[in-house]
Amino acid sequence: MKKIQVYHVDAFTDQIFGGNAAGVVPEAMGLNEHDMQKIARELNLSETAFLFPSNDENYDYVVRYFTPSSEVDFCGHATIGLSWVMAMAYGWLEKAPQIRLKTNIGVVPVEWSMQQNKLNSVVMTQVAPKTKQFEVDKEEICRVVGINPRDIDDKYPIRLAYTGNWHLLIPVKDSKAIDASVPILEELKDLNLKWNITTTHLFSFNSFDERYKIYTRDFAPAVGIAEDPVTGAANGALAGYLVLENILDSKTDHEFTIAQGHATGRPGEVAIKIIAGKANPTIKVGGKAVISIHGTINL
């Protein structure tokens, strides 16, 4: 019998049972795809991250991410969670100022943000952002997502955006309209699969709280997740969209906080930093985390 160490980590929060829970398997050596998929299904969290040691000096670990139903190329909240585990439980806080992760989309470095000599948050640099047109009938997309067409904020375009996965971004006038959304999940799943979209992300600049610049919700039935409480990948893609679509000044750095998870009873905060660049902006996504469970799986 092989005993596999496993952690549950609540990411993008400093409160247990808040934010978004991720599974983390820090020592995945010897596990194959079948094993990883079964472990992810058993943990039944939106994503579980599996770490493999690296012999390459350019990165410290190889990471793979699985939902209960499939592998995904990248997951933001699981990256926050695994980095917190490696810093706090595996000594990386003393080893180096960052940890470098080789994912299916490239190398993602994660830095430690310290406060009074203690780990305050972890900050990942996502891959270069991209956007592209998405031709869809507004009435139809509103029907599938479950919002009133009058609640679409026409000041901003509906787009596909990417910092590792493609996300459908839908601007909404206010947070109340976002919270009222009741998507038709089977039809949304079909739509996302057709366009190779990982999640559908609703966002509004009219948040319920002035501390937050943006409020969001995220639906991911195409990868087996009805609603993802707090999403690092989708909010990173949203940050890239804001600059690439000239909603925010591309020549200026930006820092702000996104609120998500309140509709699911798991409130979280995503810290966004956009660094202006000549070719592409650099998108940094940060957050706190809490280790809620540590145990073993008897494989």
PDB file of C-alpha atoms in Angstrom, residues 61-190:
ATOM      1  CA  TYR A  61       8.594  21.297 -10.059  1.00  0.00           C
ATOM      2  CA  VAL A  62       6.373  20.006 -12.821  1.00  0.00           C
ATOM      3  CA  VAL A  63       2.704  20.540 -11.968  1.00  0.00           C
ATOM      4  CA  ARG A  64      -0.411  18.959 -13.425  1.00  0.00           C
ATOM      5  CA  TYR A  65      -3.979  19.968 -12.587  1.00  0.00           C
ATOM      6  CA  PHE A  66      -7.067  17.742 -12.565  1.00  0.00           C
ATOM      7  CA  THR A  67     -10.730  18.494 -11.990  1.00  0.00           C
ATOM      8  CA  PRO A  68     -12.943  15.569 -10.899  1.00  0.00           C
ATOM      9  CA  SER A  69     -13.607  14.866 -14.593  1.00  0.00           C
ATOM     10  CA  SER A  70     -10.555  15.952 -16.642  1.00  0.00           C
ATOM     11  CA  GLU A  71      -7.089  17.479 -16.767  1.00  0.00           C
ATOM     12  CA  VAL A  72      -6.796  21.250 -17.288  1.00  0.00           C
ATOM     13  CA  ASP A  73      -3.709  23.094 -18.472  1.00  0.00           C
ATOM     14  CA  PHE A  74      -3.608  25.645 -15.668  1.00  0.00           C
ATOM     15  CA  CYS A  75      -5.427  26.525 -12.464  1.00  0.00           C
ATOM     16  CA  GLY A  76      -4.841  29.757 -10.576  1.00  0.00           C
ATOM     17  CA  HIS A  77      -6.284  28.985  -7.153  1.00  0.00           C
ATOM     18  CA  ALA A  78      -4.607  25.564  -7.031  1.00  0.00           C
ATOM     19  CA  THR A  79      -1.297  27.305  -7.859  1.00  0.00           C
ATOM     20  CA  ILE A  80      -1.854  29.684  -4.934  1.00  0.00           C
ATOM     21  CA  GLY A  81      -2.715  26.697  -2.723  1.00  0.00           C
ATOM     22  CA  LEU A  82       0.222  24.497  -3.702  1.00  0.00           C
ATOM     23  CA  SER A  83       2.658  27.408  -3.334  1.00  0.00           C
ATOM     24  CA  TRP A  84       1.366  28.079   0.164  1.00  0.00           C
ATOM     25  CA  VAL A  85       1.864  24.412   1.082  1.00  0.00           C
ATOM     26  CA  MET A  86       5.393  24.353  -0.331  1.00  0.00           C
ATOM     27  CA  ALA A  87       6.279  27.566   1.521  1.00  0.00           C
ATOM     28  CA  MET A  88       4.780  26.615   4.880  1.00  0.00           C
ATOM     29  CA  ALA A  89       5.082  22.821   5.020  1.00  0.00           C
ATOM     30  CA  TYR A  90       8.048  22.032   2.745  1.00  0.00           C
ATOM     31  CA  GLY A  91      10.528  24.745   3.686  1.00  0.00           C
ATOM     32  CA  TRP A  92      10.526  26.767   0.468  1.00  0.00           C
ATOM     33  CA  LEU A  93      10.068  29.996   2.393  1.00  0.00           C
ATOM     34  CA  GLU A  94      13.645  29.588   3.675  1.00  0.00           C
ATOM     35  CA  LYS A  95      15.090  28.052   0.483  1.00  0.00           C
ATOM     36  CA  ALA A  96      14.377  30.757  -2.086  1.00  0.00           C
ATOM     37  CA  PRO A  97      12.342  33.952  -2.656  1.00  0.00           C
ATOM     38  CA  GLN A  98      10.116  32.107  -5.129  1.00  0.00           C
ATOM     39  CA  ILE A  99       9.172  28.718  -6.530  1.00  0.00           C
ATOM     40  CA  ARG A 100       9.124  28.045 -10.292  1.00  0.00           C
ATOM     41  CA  LEU A 101       6.434  25.719 -11.630  1.00  0.00           C
ATOM     42  CA  LYS A 102       6.461  24.027 -15.035  1.00  0.00           C
ATOM     43  CA  THR A 103       2.846  23.717 -16.184  1.00  0.00           C
ATOM     44  CA  ASN A 104       1.273  22.660 -19.485  1.00  0.00           C
ATOM     45  CA  ILE A 105       1.250  26.336 -20.526  1.00  0.00           C
ATOM     46  CA  GLY A 106       4.844  27.144 -19.545  1.00  0.00           C
ATOM     47  CA  VAL A 107       6.805  28.150 -16.457  1.00  0.00           C
ATOM     48  CA  VAL A 108       4.833  30.059 -13.815  1.00  0.00           C
ATOM     49  CA  PRO A 109       6.988  31.683 -11.080  1.00  0.00           C
ATOM     50  CA  VAL A 110       5.382  32.304  -7.687  1.00  0.00           C
ATOM     51  CA  GLU A 111       6.948  34.824  -5.292  1.00  0.00           C
ATOM     52  CA  TRP A 112       6.533  35.180  -1.529  1.00  0.00           C
ATOM     53  CA  SER A 113       5.064  38.451  -0.242  1.00  0.00           C
ATOM     54  CA  MET A 114       6.270  38.965   3.332  1.00  0.00           C
ATOM     55  CA  GLN A 115       4.936  41.150   6.136  1.00  0.00           C
ATOM     56  CA  GLN A 116       6.732  41.441   9.492  1.00  0.00           C
ATOM     57  CA  ASN A 117       8.888  38.423   8.539  1.00  0.00           C
ATOM     58  CA  LYS A 118       5.817  36.253   7.959  1.00  0.00           C
ATOM     59  CA  LEU A 119       4.291  35.001   4.722  1.00  0.00           C
ATOM     60  CA  ASN A 120       1.470  37.387   3.872  1.00  0.00           C
ATOM     61  CA  SER A 121       0.514  36.155   0.390  1.00  0.00           C
ATOM     62  CA  VAL A 122       1.862  34.377  -2.691  1.00  0.00           C
ATOM     63  CA  VAL A 123       1.988  36.076  -6.081  1.00  0.00           C
ATOM     64  CA  MET A 124       2.109  34.233  -9.411  1.00  0.00           C
ATOM     65  CA  THR A 125       3.164  35.739 -12.729  1.00  0.00           C
ATOM     66  CA  GLN A 126       0.819  34.392 -15.384  1.00  0.00           C
ATOM     67  CA  VAL A 127       1.715  33.795 -19.028  1.00  0.00           C
ATOM     68  CA  ALA A 128       1.249  36.615 -21.554  1.00  0.00           C
ATOM     69  CA  PRO A 129      -2.413  37.604 -21.944  1.00  0.00           C
ATOM     70  CA  LYS A 130      -4.399  37.365 -25.180  1.00  0.00           C
ATOM     71  CA  THR A 131      -7.919  38.251 -26.263  1.00  0.00           C
ATOM     72  CA  LYS A 132      -9.995  37.418 -29.327  1.00  0.00           C
ATOM     73  CA  GLN A 133     -13.410  38.146 -30.759  1.00  0.00           C
ATOM     74  CA  PHE A 134     -16.387  36.035 -29.802  1.00  0.00           C
ATOM     75  CA  GLU A 135     -19.292  36.247 -32.222  1.00  0.00           C
ATOM     76  CA  VAL A 136     -22.462  35.401 -30.376  1.00  0.00           C
ATOM     77  CA  ASP A 137     -26.045  36.631 -30.219  1.00  0.00           C
ATOM     78  CA  LYS A 138     -26.361  38.674 -27.031  1.00  0.00           C
ATOM     79  CA  GLU A 139     -29.913  37.517 -26.354  1.00  0.00           C
ATOM     80  CA  GLU A 140     -28.850  33.886 -26.684  1.00  0.00           C
ATOM     81  CA  ILE A 141     -25.801  34.142 -24.435  1.00  0.00           C
ATOM     82  CA  CYS A 142     -27.909  35.925 -21.804  1.00  0.00           C
ATOM     83  CA  ARG A 143     -30.502  33.155 -21.950  1.00  0.00           C
ATOM     84  CA  VAL A 144     -27.842  30.457 -21.441  1.00  0.00           C
ATOM     85  CA  VAL A 145     -26.021  32.342 -18.678  1.00  0.00           C
ATOM     86  CA  GLY A 146     -29.307  33.243 -17.007  1.00  0.00           C
ATOM     87  CA  ILE A 147     -29.210  37.034 -16.923  1.00  0.00           C
ATOM     88  CA  ASN A 148     -31.485  39.708 -18.363  1.00  0.00           C
ATOM     89  CA  PRO A 149     -30.088  41.201 -21.607  1.00  0.00           C
ATOM     90  CA  ARG A 150     -30.735  44.655 -20.105  1.00  0.00           C
ATOM     91  CA  ASP A 151     -28.103  43.832 -17.478  1.00  0.00           C
ATOM     92  CA  ILE A 152     -25.264  43.500 -20.001  1.00  0.00           C
ATOM     93  CA  ASP A 153     -22.881  46.455 -19.701  1.00  0.00           C
ATOM     94  CA  ASP A 154     -22.491  47.563 -23.312  1.00  0.00           C
ATOM     95  CA  LYS A 155     -19.608  49.909 -22.451  1.00  0.00           C
ATOM     96  CA  TYR A 156     -17.339  46.870 -22.569  1.00  0.00           C
ATOM     97  CA  PRO A 157     -17.051  44.106 -25.197  1.00  0.00           C
ATOM     98  CA  ILE A 158     -17.832  40.420 -24.712  1.00  0.00           C
ATOM     99  CA  ARG A 159     -14.529  38.690 -25.457  1.00  0.00           C
ATOM    100  CA  LEU A 160     -12.518  35.522 -25.049  1.00  0.00           C
ATOM    101  CA  ALA A 161      -9.432  36.113 -22.879  1.00  0.00           C
ATOM    102  CA  TYR A 162      -6.411  33.988 -22.011  1.00  0.00           C
ATOM    103  CA  THR A 163      -3.559  33.719 -19.505  1.00  0.00           C
ATOM    104  CA  GLY A 164      -3.320  29.930 -19.705  1.00  0.00           C
ATOM    105  CA  ASN A 165      -6.914  28.915 -20.407  1.00  0.00           C
ATOM    106  CA  TRP A 166      -9.561  30.603 -22.593  1.00  0.00           C
ATOM    107  CA  HIS A 167     -12.369  32.291 -20.666  1.00  0.00           C
ATOM    108  CA  LEU A 168     -15.549  33.907 -21.950  1.00  0.00           C
ATOM    109  CA  LEU A 169     -15.795  37.343 -20.299  1.00  0.00           C
ATOM    110  CA  ILE A 170     -19.256  38.910 -19.993  1.00  0.00           C
ATOM    111  CA  PRO A 171     -19.572  42.494 -18.640  1.00  0.00           C
ATOM    112  CA  VAL A 172     -22.568  43.059 -16.359  1.00  0.00           C
ATOM    113  CA  LYS A 173     -23.904  46.355 -14.998  1.00  0.00           C
ATOM    114  CA  ASP A 174     -23.784  45.529 -11.289  1.00  0.00           C
ATOM    115  CA  SER A 175     -23.054  42.835  -8.720  1.00  0.00           C
ATOM    116  CA  LYS A 176     -26.762  42.255  -7.967  1.00  0.00           C
ATOM    117  CA  ALA A 177     -27.376  41.212 -11.577  1.00  0.00           C
ATOM    118  CA  ILE A 178     -24.370  38.882 -11.392  1.00  0.00           C
ATOM    119  CA  ASP A 179     -25.680  37.278  -8.190  1.00  0.00           C
ATOM    120  CA  ALA A 180     -29.082  36.784  -9.851  1.00  0.00           C
ATOM    121  CA  SER A 181     -27.527  34.711 -12.654  1.00  0.00           C
ATOM    122  CA  VAL A 182     -28.884  31.148 -12.951  1.00  0.00           C
ATOM    123  CA  PRO A 183     -27.138  29.501 -15.929  1.00  0.00           C
ATOM    124  CA  ILE A 184     -28.519  26.576 -17.907  1.00  0.00           C
ATOM    125  CA  LEU A 185     -25.495  24.438 -17.179  1.00  0.00           C
ATOM    126  CA  GLU A 186     -25.925  21.767 -19.850  1.00  0.00           C
ATOM    127  CA  GLU A 187     -26.306  24.352 -22.603  1.00  0.00           C
ATOM    128  CA  LEU A 188     -23.418  26.423 -21.196  1.00  0.00           C
ATOM    129  CA  LYS A 189     -21.297  23.283 -21.144  1.00  0.00           C
ATOM    130  CA  ASP A 190     -22.056  22.630 -24.822  1.00  0.00           C
TER     131      ASP A 190
END
